[in-house]
């Protein structure tokens, strides 16, 4: 009987040695795939305000394109005054994961789109900006649109308001309007306005009694002046 019990004990030990341990069942699951591809389209809904080439930026919460009531960055000032997006698209700011340029100027009633692929678990936000080039420092923009919950095939549509960067006085003079209405100066590092981002009050124009303005009634814009459509494709 004693030998029989020893045999049973040995068999039991052998069975336990061949069984997986609890730790084998608690291995962490592989991370879920979080890469997502989006089509980012901007439609110009203004009457006579060409939009400068798009600046599209993917980022996390550490980055903010602008904050209402606060000074614009120099990179945003350059876009808002001259339509030059190069500083925004080369900016080495915390939180930025991608920077993509549009294909060119967006004429009234026209549109442009870019495709971006983002890891939405790390950088779920998208910001988009473009200058109204027949203004002193007006720009359309949407900052920090959260795309993390957008499913494949779903879209988000956003009316893009016109912002004033607050970096250049809205005198509408020929020498300060860079667009086709005047071909004047673009970026100037001197800030002669209130130095804070706010909603744009709109164009006055010579047709409204501003004799020094190079703009006319066709350059007026309703706020918003563009539409942003973001569609997840993959």
PDB file of C-alpha atoms in Angstrom:
ATOM      1  CA  UNK A   1       0.000   0.000   0.000  1.00  0.00           C
ATOM      2  CA  UNK A   2       2.830   2.344   0.836  1.00  0.00           C
ATOM      3  CA  UNK A   3       4.462   1.821  -2.565  1.00  0.00           C
ATOM      4  CA  UNK A   4       1.088   2.369  -4.286  1.00  0.00           C
ATOM      5  CA  UNK A   5       0.692   5.766  -2.546  1.00  0.00           C
ATOM      6  CA  UNK A   6       4.178   6.782  -3.614  1.00  0.00           C
ATOM      7  CA  UNK A   7       3.332   5.935  -7.219  1.00  0.00           C
ATOM      8  CA  UNK A   8       0.162   8.061  -7.059  1.00  0.00           C
ATOM      9  CA  UNK A   9       2.118  10.976  -5.590  1.00  0.00           C
ATOM     10  CA  UNK A  10       4.751  10.758  -8.328  1.00  0.00           C
ATOM     11  CA  UNK A  11       2.071  10.677 -11.026  1.00  0.00           C
ATOM     12  CA  UNK A  12       0.375  13.724  -9.520  1.00  0.00           C
ATOM     13  CA  UNK A  13       3.625  15.696  -9.498  1.00  0.00           C
ATOM     14  CA  UNK A  14       4.229  14.755 -13.142  1.00  0.00           C
ATOM     15  CA  UNK A  15       0.782  15.973 -14.172  1.00  0.00           C
ATOM     16  CA  UNK A  16       1.258  19.284 -12.362  1.00  0.00           C
ATOM     17  CA  UNK A  17       4.629  19.793 -14.019  1.00  0.00           C
ATOM     18  CA  UNK A  18       3.009  19.535 -17.452  1.00  0.00           C
ATOM     19  CA  UNK A  19       0.196  21.995 -16.683  1.00  0.00           C
ATOM     20  CA  UNK A  20       0.503  25.719 -17.570  1.00  0.00           C
ATOM     21  CA  UNK A  21       0.911  28.008 -14.613  1.00  0.00           C
ATOM     22  CA  UNK A  22      -1.485  30.823 -13.761  1.00  0.00           C
ATOM     23  CA  UNK A  23       1.062  33.351 -15.061  1.00  0.00           C
ATOM     24  CA  UNK A  24       0.776  31.790 -18.532  1.00  0.00           C
ATOM     25  CA  UNK A  25      -2.900  32.736 -18.599  1.00  0.00           C
ATOM     26  CA  UNK A  26      -2.287  36.322 -17.440  1.00  0.00           C
ATOM     27  CA  UNK A  27       0.011  37.457 -20.221  1.00  0.00           C
ATOM     28  CA  UNK A  28      -1.015  40.955 -21.381  1.00  0.00           C
ATOM     29  CA  UNK A  29      -3.053  41.043 -24.551  1.00  0.00           C
ATOM     30  CA  UNK A  30      -1.276  42.511 -27.572  1.00  0.00           C
ATOM     31  CA  UNK A  31      -2.034  46.227 -28.024  1.00  0.00           C
ATOM     32  CA  UNK A  32      -4.979  47.034 -30.259  1.00  0.00           C
ATOM     33  CA  UNK A  33      -4.266  48.602 -33.638  1.00  0.00           C
ATOM     34  CA  UNK A  34      -4.949  52.325 -33.270  1.00  0.00           C
ATOM     35  CA  UNK A  35      -3.728  53.678 -36.600  1.00  0.00           C
ATOM     36  CA  UNK A  36      -6.532  55.440 -38.432  1.00  0.00           C
ATOM     37  CA  UNK A  37      -6.621  57.183 -41.818  1.00  0.00           C
ATOM     38  CA  UNK A  38      -8.706  60.292 -42.436  1.00  0.00           C
ATOM     39  CA  UNK A  39      -9.629  62.422 -45.426  1.00  0.00           C
ATOM     40  CA  UNK A  40      -9.515  66.077 -44.389  1.00  0.00           C
ATOM     41  CA  UNK A  41     -11.424  68.407 -46.716  1.00  0.00           C
ATOM     42  CA  UNK A  42     -11.972  72.159 -46.541  1.00  0.00           C
ATOM     43  CA  UNK A  43     -14.602  73.911 -48.681  1.00  0.00           C
ATOM     44  CA  UNK A  44     -14.367  77.664 -49.243  1.00  0.00           C
ATOM     45  CA  UNK A  45     -17.864  79.115 -48.722  1.00  0.00           C
ATOM     46  CA  UNK A  46     -16.892  82.795 -49.063  1.00  0.00           C
ATOM     47  CA  UNK A  47     -17.795  85.023 -52.015  1.00  0.00           C
ATOM     48  CA  UNK A  48     -14.402  86.567 -52.803  1.00  0.00           C
ATOM     49  CA  UNK A  49     -11.881  85.423 -50.226  1.00  0.00           C
ATOM     50  CA  UNK A  50      -9.304  82.923 -51.531  1.00  0.00           C
ATOM     51  CA  UNK A  51      -7.927  80.694 -48.793  1.00  0.00           C
ATOM     52  CA  UNK A  52      -4.206  80.076 -48.447  1.00  0.00           C
ATOM     53  CA  UNK A  53      -2.842  76.495 -48.606  1.00  0.00           C
ATOM     54  CA  UNK A  54      -4.011  74.434 -45.663  1.00  0.00           C
ATOM     55  CA  UNK A  55      -1.940  73.696 -42.591  1.00  0.00           C
ATOM     56  CA  UNK A  56      -3.068  70.386 -41.050  1.00  0.00           C
ATOM     57  CA  UNK A  57      -1.587  69.339 -37.715  1.00  0.00           C
ATOM     58  CA  UNK A  58      -2.075  66.124 -35.727  1.00  0.00           C
ATOM     59  CA  UNK A  59      -1.307  66.321 -32.037  1.00  0.00           C
ATOM     60  CA  UNK A  60      -2.107  65.422 -28.441  1.00  0.00           C
ATOM     61  CA  UNK A  61      -3.340  67.660 -25.622  1.00  0.00           C
ATOM     62  CA  UNK A  62       0.105  69.208 -25.106  1.00  0.00           C
ATOM     63  CA  UNK A  63      -0.327  71.295 -28.263  1.00  0.00           C
ATOM     64  CA  UNK A  64      -2.814  74.075 -28.972  1.00  0.00           C
ATOM     65  CA  UNK A  65      -2.963  75.929 -32.284  1.00  0.00           C
ATOM     66  CA  UNK A  66      -4.313  78.969 -30.450  1.00  0.00           C
ATOM     67  CA  UNK A  67      -6.298  79.980 -27.391  1.00  0.00           C
ATOM     68  CA  UNK A  68      -9.089  82.541 -27.643  1.00  0.00           C
ATOM     69  CA  UNK A  69      -8.085  85.751 -25.891  1.00  0.00           C
ATOM     70  CA  UNK A  70      -4.383  84.885 -25.865  1.00  0.00           C
ATOM     71  CA  UNK A  71      -1.577  86.046 -28.210  1.00  0.00           C
ATOM     72  CA  UNK A  72      -1.032  84.075 -31.396  1.00  0.00           C
ATOM     73  CA  UNK A  73       2.248  82.247 -31.834  1.00  0.00           C
ATOM     74  CA  UNK A  74       4.652  83.710 -34.373  1.00  0.00           C
ATOM     75  CA  UNK A  75       4.015  80.696 -36.608  1.00  0.00           C
ATOM     76  CA  UNK A  76       0.271  81.389 -36.573  1.00  0.00           C
ATOM     77  CA  UNK A  77       0.926  85.110 -37.073  1.00  0.00           C
ATOM     78  CA  UNK A  78       2.845  84.310 -40.254  1.00  0.00           C
ATOM     79  CA  UNK A  79      -0.055  82.285 -41.626  1.00  0.00           C
ATOM     80  CA  UNK A  80      -2.691  84.840 -40.574  1.00  0.00           C
ATOM     81  CA  UNK A  81      -0.843  87.819 -42.103  1.00  0.00           C
ATOM     82  CA  UNK A  82       0.678  86.300 -45.234  1.00  0.00           C
ATOM     83  CA  UNK A  83      -0.837  82.860 -45.827  1.00  0.00           C
ATOM     84  CA  UNK A  84       2.596  81.312 -45.290  1.00  0.00           C
ATOM     85  CA  UNK A  85       2.102  77.989 -43.496  1.00  0.00           C
ATOM     86  CA  UNK A  86       5.763  76.937 -43.493  1.00  0.00           C
ATOM     87  CA  UNK A  87       6.424  77.923 -39.863  1.00  0.00           C
ATOM     88  CA  UNK A  88       3.378  76.035 -38.601  1.00  0.00           C
ATOM     89  CA  UNK A  89       4.349  72.974 -40.610  1.00  0.00           C
ATOM     90  CA  UNK A  90       7.940  72.966 -39.330  1.00  0.00           C
ATOM     91  CA  UNK A  91       7.196  73.968 -35.745  1.00  0.00           C
ATOM     92  CA  UNK A  92       8.920  71.747 -33.175  1.00  0.00           C
ATOM     93  CA  UNK A  93       6.298  72.067 -30.470  1.00  0.00           C
ATOM     94  CA  UNK A  94       5.476  69.500 -27.785  1.00  0.00           C
ATOM     95  CA  UNK A  95       2.613  67.192 -28.720  1.00  0.00           C
ATOM     96  CA  UNK A  96       2.779  67.461 -32.525  1.00  0.00           C
ATOM     97  CA  UNK A  97       2.756  64.112 -34.336  1.00  0.00           C
ATOM     98  CA  UNK A  98       2.204  65.142 -37.960  1.00  0.00           C
ATOM     99  CA  UNK A  99       2.179  68.255 -40.153  1.00  0.00           C
ATOM    100  CA  UNK A 100       0.684  68.205 -43.655  1.00  0.00           C
ATOM    101  CA  UNK A 101       0.295  70.949 -46.251  1.00  0.00           C
ATOM    102  CA  UNK A 102      -2.628  71.382 -48.623  1.00  0.00           C
ATOM    103  CA  UNK A 103      -2.123  71.303 -52.377  1.00  0.00           C
ATOM    104  CA  UNK A 104      -2.646  75.028 -52.993  1.00  0.00           C
ATOM    105  CA  UNK A 105      -4.877  78.079 -52.778  1.00  0.00           C
ATOM    106  CA  UNK A 106      -8.592  77.329 -52.341  1.00  0.00           C
ATOM    107  CA  UNK A 107     -10.680  79.679 -54.470  1.00  0.00           C
ATOM    108  CA  UNK A 108     -14.236  80.687 -53.513  1.00  0.00           C
ATOM    109  CA  UNK A 109     -16.608  77.727 -53.981  1.00  0.00           C
ATOM    110  CA  UNK A 110     -13.553  75.475 -54.305  1.00  0.00           C
ATOM    111  CA  UNK A 111     -12.146  72.835 -52.008  1.00  0.00           C
ATOM    112  CA  UNK A 112      -8.976  70.991 -51.131  1.00  0.00           C
ATOM    113  CA  UNK A 113      -8.289  67.798 -49.205  1.00  0.00           C
ATOM    114  CA  UNK A 114      -5.394  65.880 -47.685  1.00  0.00           C
ATOM    115  CA  UNK A 115      -5.075  62.357 -46.292  1.00  0.00           C
ATOM    116  CA  UNK A 116      -3.523  61.773 -42.878  1.00  0.00           C
ATOM    117  CA  UNK A 117      -2.810  58.622 -40.863  1.00  0.00           C
ATOM    118  CA  UNK A 118      -2.678  58.997 -37.089  1.00  0.00           C
ATOM    119  CA  UNK A 119      -2.247  56.842 -34.004  1.00  0.00           C
ATOM    120  CA  UNK A 120      -5.389  58.067 -32.251  1.00  0.00           C
ATOM    121  CA  UNK A 121      -4.418  56.432 -28.944  1.00  0.00           C
ATOM    122  CA  UNK A 122      -1.419  58.763 -28.751  1.00  0.00           C
ATOM    123  CA  UNK A 123      -2.408  61.809 -30.819  1.00  0.00           C
ATOM    124  CA  UNK A 124      -6.188  61.943 -31.282  1.00  0.00           C
ATOM    125  CA  UNK A 125      -6.526  65.648 -32.188  1.00  0.00           C
ATOM    126  CA  UNK A 126      -6.439  67.451 -35.512  1.00  0.00           C
ATOM    127  CA  UNK A 127      -6.102  71.205 -36.095  1.00  0.00           C
ATOM    128  CA  UNK A 128      -6.575  72.953 -39.457  1.00  0.00           C
ATOM    129  CA  UNK A 129      -5.893  76.562 -40.479  1.00  0.00           C
ATOM    130  CA  UNK A 130      -5.895  78.777 -43.592  1.00  0.00           C
ATOM    131  CA  UNK A 131      -5.741  82.544 -44.205  1.00  0.00           C
ATOM    132  CA  UNK A 132      -8.415  84.649 -45.879  1.00  0.00           C
ATOM    133  CA  UNK A 133      -5.872  86.372 -48.107  1.00  0.00           C
ATOM    134  CA  UNK A 134      -7.937  89.511 -48.805  1.00  0.00           C
ATOM    135  CA  UNK A 135      -7.734  90.490 -45.133  1.00  0.00           C
ATOM    136  CA  UNK A 136      -5.029  91.856 -42.851  1.00  0.00           C
ATOM    137  CA  UNK A 137      -4.793  88.893 -40.485  1.00  0.00           C
ATOM    138  CA  UNK A 138      -8.008  86.906 -40.763  1.00  0.00           C
ATOM    139  CA  UNK A 139      -7.940  83.120 -40.880  1.00  0.00           C
ATOM    140  CA  UNK A 140     -10.308  80.175 -40.717  1.00  0.00           C
ATOM    141  CA  UNK A 141      -9.341  77.449 -38.290  1.00  0.00           C
ATOM    142  CA  UNK A 142     -10.543  74.593 -36.168  1.00  0.00           C
ATOM    143  CA  UNK A 143      -8.374  73.558 -33.270  1.00  0.00           C
ATOM    144  CA  UNK A 144      -8.144  70.203 -31.471  1.00  0.00           C
ATOM    145  CA  UNK A 145     -10.904  68.201 -33.155  1.00  0.00           C
ATOM    146  CA  UNK A 146     -11.010  64.853 -31.329  1.00  0.00           C
ATOM    147  CA  UNK A 147     -11.063  61.960 -33.815  1.00  0.00           C
ATOM    148  CA  UNK A 148     -10.495  59.054 -31.419  1.00  0.00           C
ATOM    149  CA  UNK A 149     -14.099  57.814 -31.502  1.00  0.00           C
ATOM    150  CA  UNK A 150     -14.734  58.287 -35.226  1.00  0.00           C
ATOM    151  CA  UNK A 151     -15.502  54.904 -36.848  1.00  0.00           C
ATOM    152  CA  UNK A 152     -14.553  53.885 -40.370  1.00  0.00           C
ATOM    153  CA  UNK A 153     -17.002  55.499 -42.792  1.00  0.00           C
ATOM    154  CA  UNK A 154     -18.107  58.165 -40.323  1.00  0.00           C
ATOM    155  CA  UNK A 155     -17.619  61.893 -40.900  1.00  0.00           C
ATOM    156  CA  UNK A 156     -17.626  65.031 -38.814  1.00  0.00           C
ATOM    157  CA  UNK A 157     -18.633  68.363 -40.400  1.00  0.00           C
ATOM    158  CA  UNK A 158     -17.575  71.623 -38.785  1.00  0.00           C
ATOM    159  CA  UNK A 159     -18.339  75.192 -39.804  1.00  0.00           C
ATOM    160  CA  UNK A 160     -15.004  77.017 -39.652  1.00  0.00           C
ATOM    161  CA  UNK A 161     -15.285  80.497 -38.116  1.00  0.00           C
ATOM    162  CA  UNK A 162     -13.088  83.395 -39.172  1.00  0.00           C
ATOM    163  CA  UNK A 163     -10.590  84.415 -36.514  1.00  0.00           C
ATOM    164  CA  UNK A 164      -8.548  87.585 -36.142  1.00  0.00           C
ATOM    165  CA  UNK A 165      -5.000  86.892 -34.976  1.00  0.00           C
ATOM    166  CA  UNK A 166      -4.837  90.339 -33.341  1.00  0.00           C
ATOM    167  CA  UNK A 167      -1.366  90.927 -34.729  1.00  0.00           C
ATOM    168  CA  UNK A 168      -2.114  93.495 -37.457  1.00  0.00           C
ATOM    169  CA  UNK A 169      -4.602  96.364 -37.451  1.00  0.00           C
ATOM    170  CA  UNK A 170      -7.505  95.818 -39.832  1.00  0.00           C
ATOM    171  CA  UNK A 171      -6.881  98.945 -41.871  1.00  0.00           C
ATOM    172  CA  UNK A 172      -7.612  97.175 -45.194  1.00  0.00           C
ATOM    173  CA  UNK A 173      -5.000  99.390 -46.856  1.00  0.00           C
ATOM    174  CA  UNK A 174      -3.455  98.370 -50.168  1.00  0.00           C
ATOM    175  CA  UNK A 175       0.026  98.040 -48.659  1.00  0.00           C
ATOM    176  CA  UNK A 176      -1.133  95.594 -45.961  1.00  0.00           C
ATOM    177  CA  UNK A 177      -3.493  93.253 -47.871  1.00  0.00           C
ATOM    178  CA  UNK A 178      -1.408  90.435 -49.425  1.00  0.00           C
ATOM    179  CA  UNK A 179      -4.148  88.865 -51.534  1.00  0.00           C
ATOM    180  CA  UNK A 180      -5.151  89.561 -55.156  1.00  0.00           C
ATOM    181  CA  UNK A 181      -7.196  92.585 -54.083  1.00  0.00           C
ATOM    182  CA  UNK A 182      -3.965  94.506 -53.427  1.00  0.00           C
ATOM    183  CA  UNK A 183      -0.808  92.397 -53.429  1.00  0.00           C
ATOM    184  CA  UNK A 184       0.552  94.247 -50.428  1.00  0.00           C
ATOM    185  CA  UNK A 185       2.843  93.250 -47.597  1.00  0.00           C
ATOM    186  CA  UNK A 186       2.379  89.901 -45.910  1.00  0.00           C
ATOM    187  CA  UNK A 187       4.041  89.066 -42.612  1.00  0.00           C
ATOM    188  CA  UNK A 188       5.376  91.886 -40.472  1.00  0.00           C
ATOM    189  CA  UNK A 189       6.769  91.009 -37.055  1.00  0.00           C
ATOM    190  CA  UNK A 190       5.526  94.282 -35.549  1.00  0.00           C
ATOM    191  CA  UNK A 191       2.215  93.780 -33.734  1.00  0.00           C
ATOM    192  CA  UNK A 192       0.008  96.858 -33.901  1.00  0.00           C
ATOM    193  CA  UNK A 193      -3.370  95.429 -32.869  1.00  0.00           C
ATOM    194  CA  UNK A 194      -4.695  94.048 -29.558  1.00  0.00           C
ATOM    195  CA  UNK A 195      -2.375  90.976 -29.674  1.00  0.00           C
ATOM    196  CA  UNK A 196      -5.007  88.386 -28.880  1.00  0.00           C
ATOM    197  CA  UNK A 197      -6.936  85.884 -30.996  1.00  0.00           C
ATOM    198  CA  UNK A 198     -10.651  86.638 -31.268  1.00  0.00           C
ATOM    199  CA  UNK A 199     -13.591  86.283 -33.629  1.00  0.00           C
ATOM    200  CA  UNK A 200     -13.127  88.462 -36.697  1.00  0.00           C
ATOM    201  CA  UNK A 201     -15.438  91.489 -36.812  1.00  0.00           C
ATOM    202  CA  UNK A 202     -15.619  91.350 -40.602  1.00  0.00           C
ATOM    203  CA  UNK A 203     -14.518  93.475 -43.535  1.00  0.00           C
ATOM    204  CA  UNK A 204     -15.617  97.121 -43.634  1.00  0.00           C
ATOM    205  CA  UNK A 205     -14.620  97.928 -47.267  1.00  0.00           C
ATOM    206  CA  UNK A 206     -14.750 101.203 -49.186  1.00  0.00           C
ATOM    207  CA  UNK A 207     -18.375 100.447 -50.070  1.00  0.00           C
ATOM    208  CA  UNK A 208     -19.208 100.774 -46.382  1.00  0.00           C
ATOM    209  CA  UNK A 209     -17.452 104.121 -46.067  1.00  0.00           C
ATOM    210  CA  UNK A 210     -13.844 103.201 -45.269  1.00  0.00           C
ATOM    211  CA  UNK A 211     -12.209 105.458 -47.872  1.00  0.00           C
ATOM    212  CA  UNK A 212      -8.712 104.062 -47.322  1.00  0.00           C
ATOM    213  CA  UNK A 213      -9.842 100.434 -47.861  1.00  0.00           C
ATOM    214  CA  UNK A 214      -8.736  98.575 -50.969  1.00  0.00           C
ATOM    215  CA  UNK A 215     -11.566  96.073 -50.423  1.00  0.00           C
ATOM    216  CA  UNK A 216     -15.148  96.270 -51.687  1.00  0.00           C
ATOM    217  CA  UNK A 217     -18.456  94.639 -50.891  1.00  0.00           C
ATOM    218  CA  UNK A 218     -17.503  91.379 -52.636  1.00  0.00           C
ATOM    219  CA  UNK A 219     -14.790  90.806 -50.047  1.00  0.00           C
ATOM    220  CA  UNK A 220     -17.229  90.699 -47.163  1.00  0.00           C
ATOM    221  CA  UNK A 221     -17.687  87.308 -45.584  1.00  0.00           C
ATOM    222  CA  UNK A 222     -20.218  85.681 -43.365  1.00  0.00           C
ATOM    223  CA  UNK A 223     -18.868  83.929 -40.312  1.00  0.00           C
ATOM    224  CA  UNK A 224     -18.173  80.996 -40.863  1.00  0.00           C
ATOM    225  CA  UNK A 225     -16.399  81.221 -44.217  1.00  0.00           C
ATOM    226  CA  UNK A 226     -15.419  77.577 -44.759  1.00  0.00           C
ATOM    227  CA  UNK A 227     -16.546  74.058 -43.969  1.00  0.00           C
ATOM    228  CA  UNK A 228     -14.298  71.310 -42.623  1.00  0.00           C
ATOM    229  CA  UNK A 229     -15.241  67.702 -43.358  1.00  0.00           C
ATOM    230  CA  UNK A 230     -13.191  64.903 -41.784  1.00  0.00           C
ATOM    231  CA  UNK A 231     -13.990  61.331 -42.833  1.00  0.00           C
ATOM    232  CA  UNK A 232     -12.337  58.218 -41.449  1.00  0.00           C
ATOM    233  CA  UNK A 233     -11.497  55.960 -44.375  1.00  0.00           C
ATOM    234  CA  UNK A 234      -9.496  53.198 -42.645  1.00  0.00           C
TER     235      UNK A 234
END
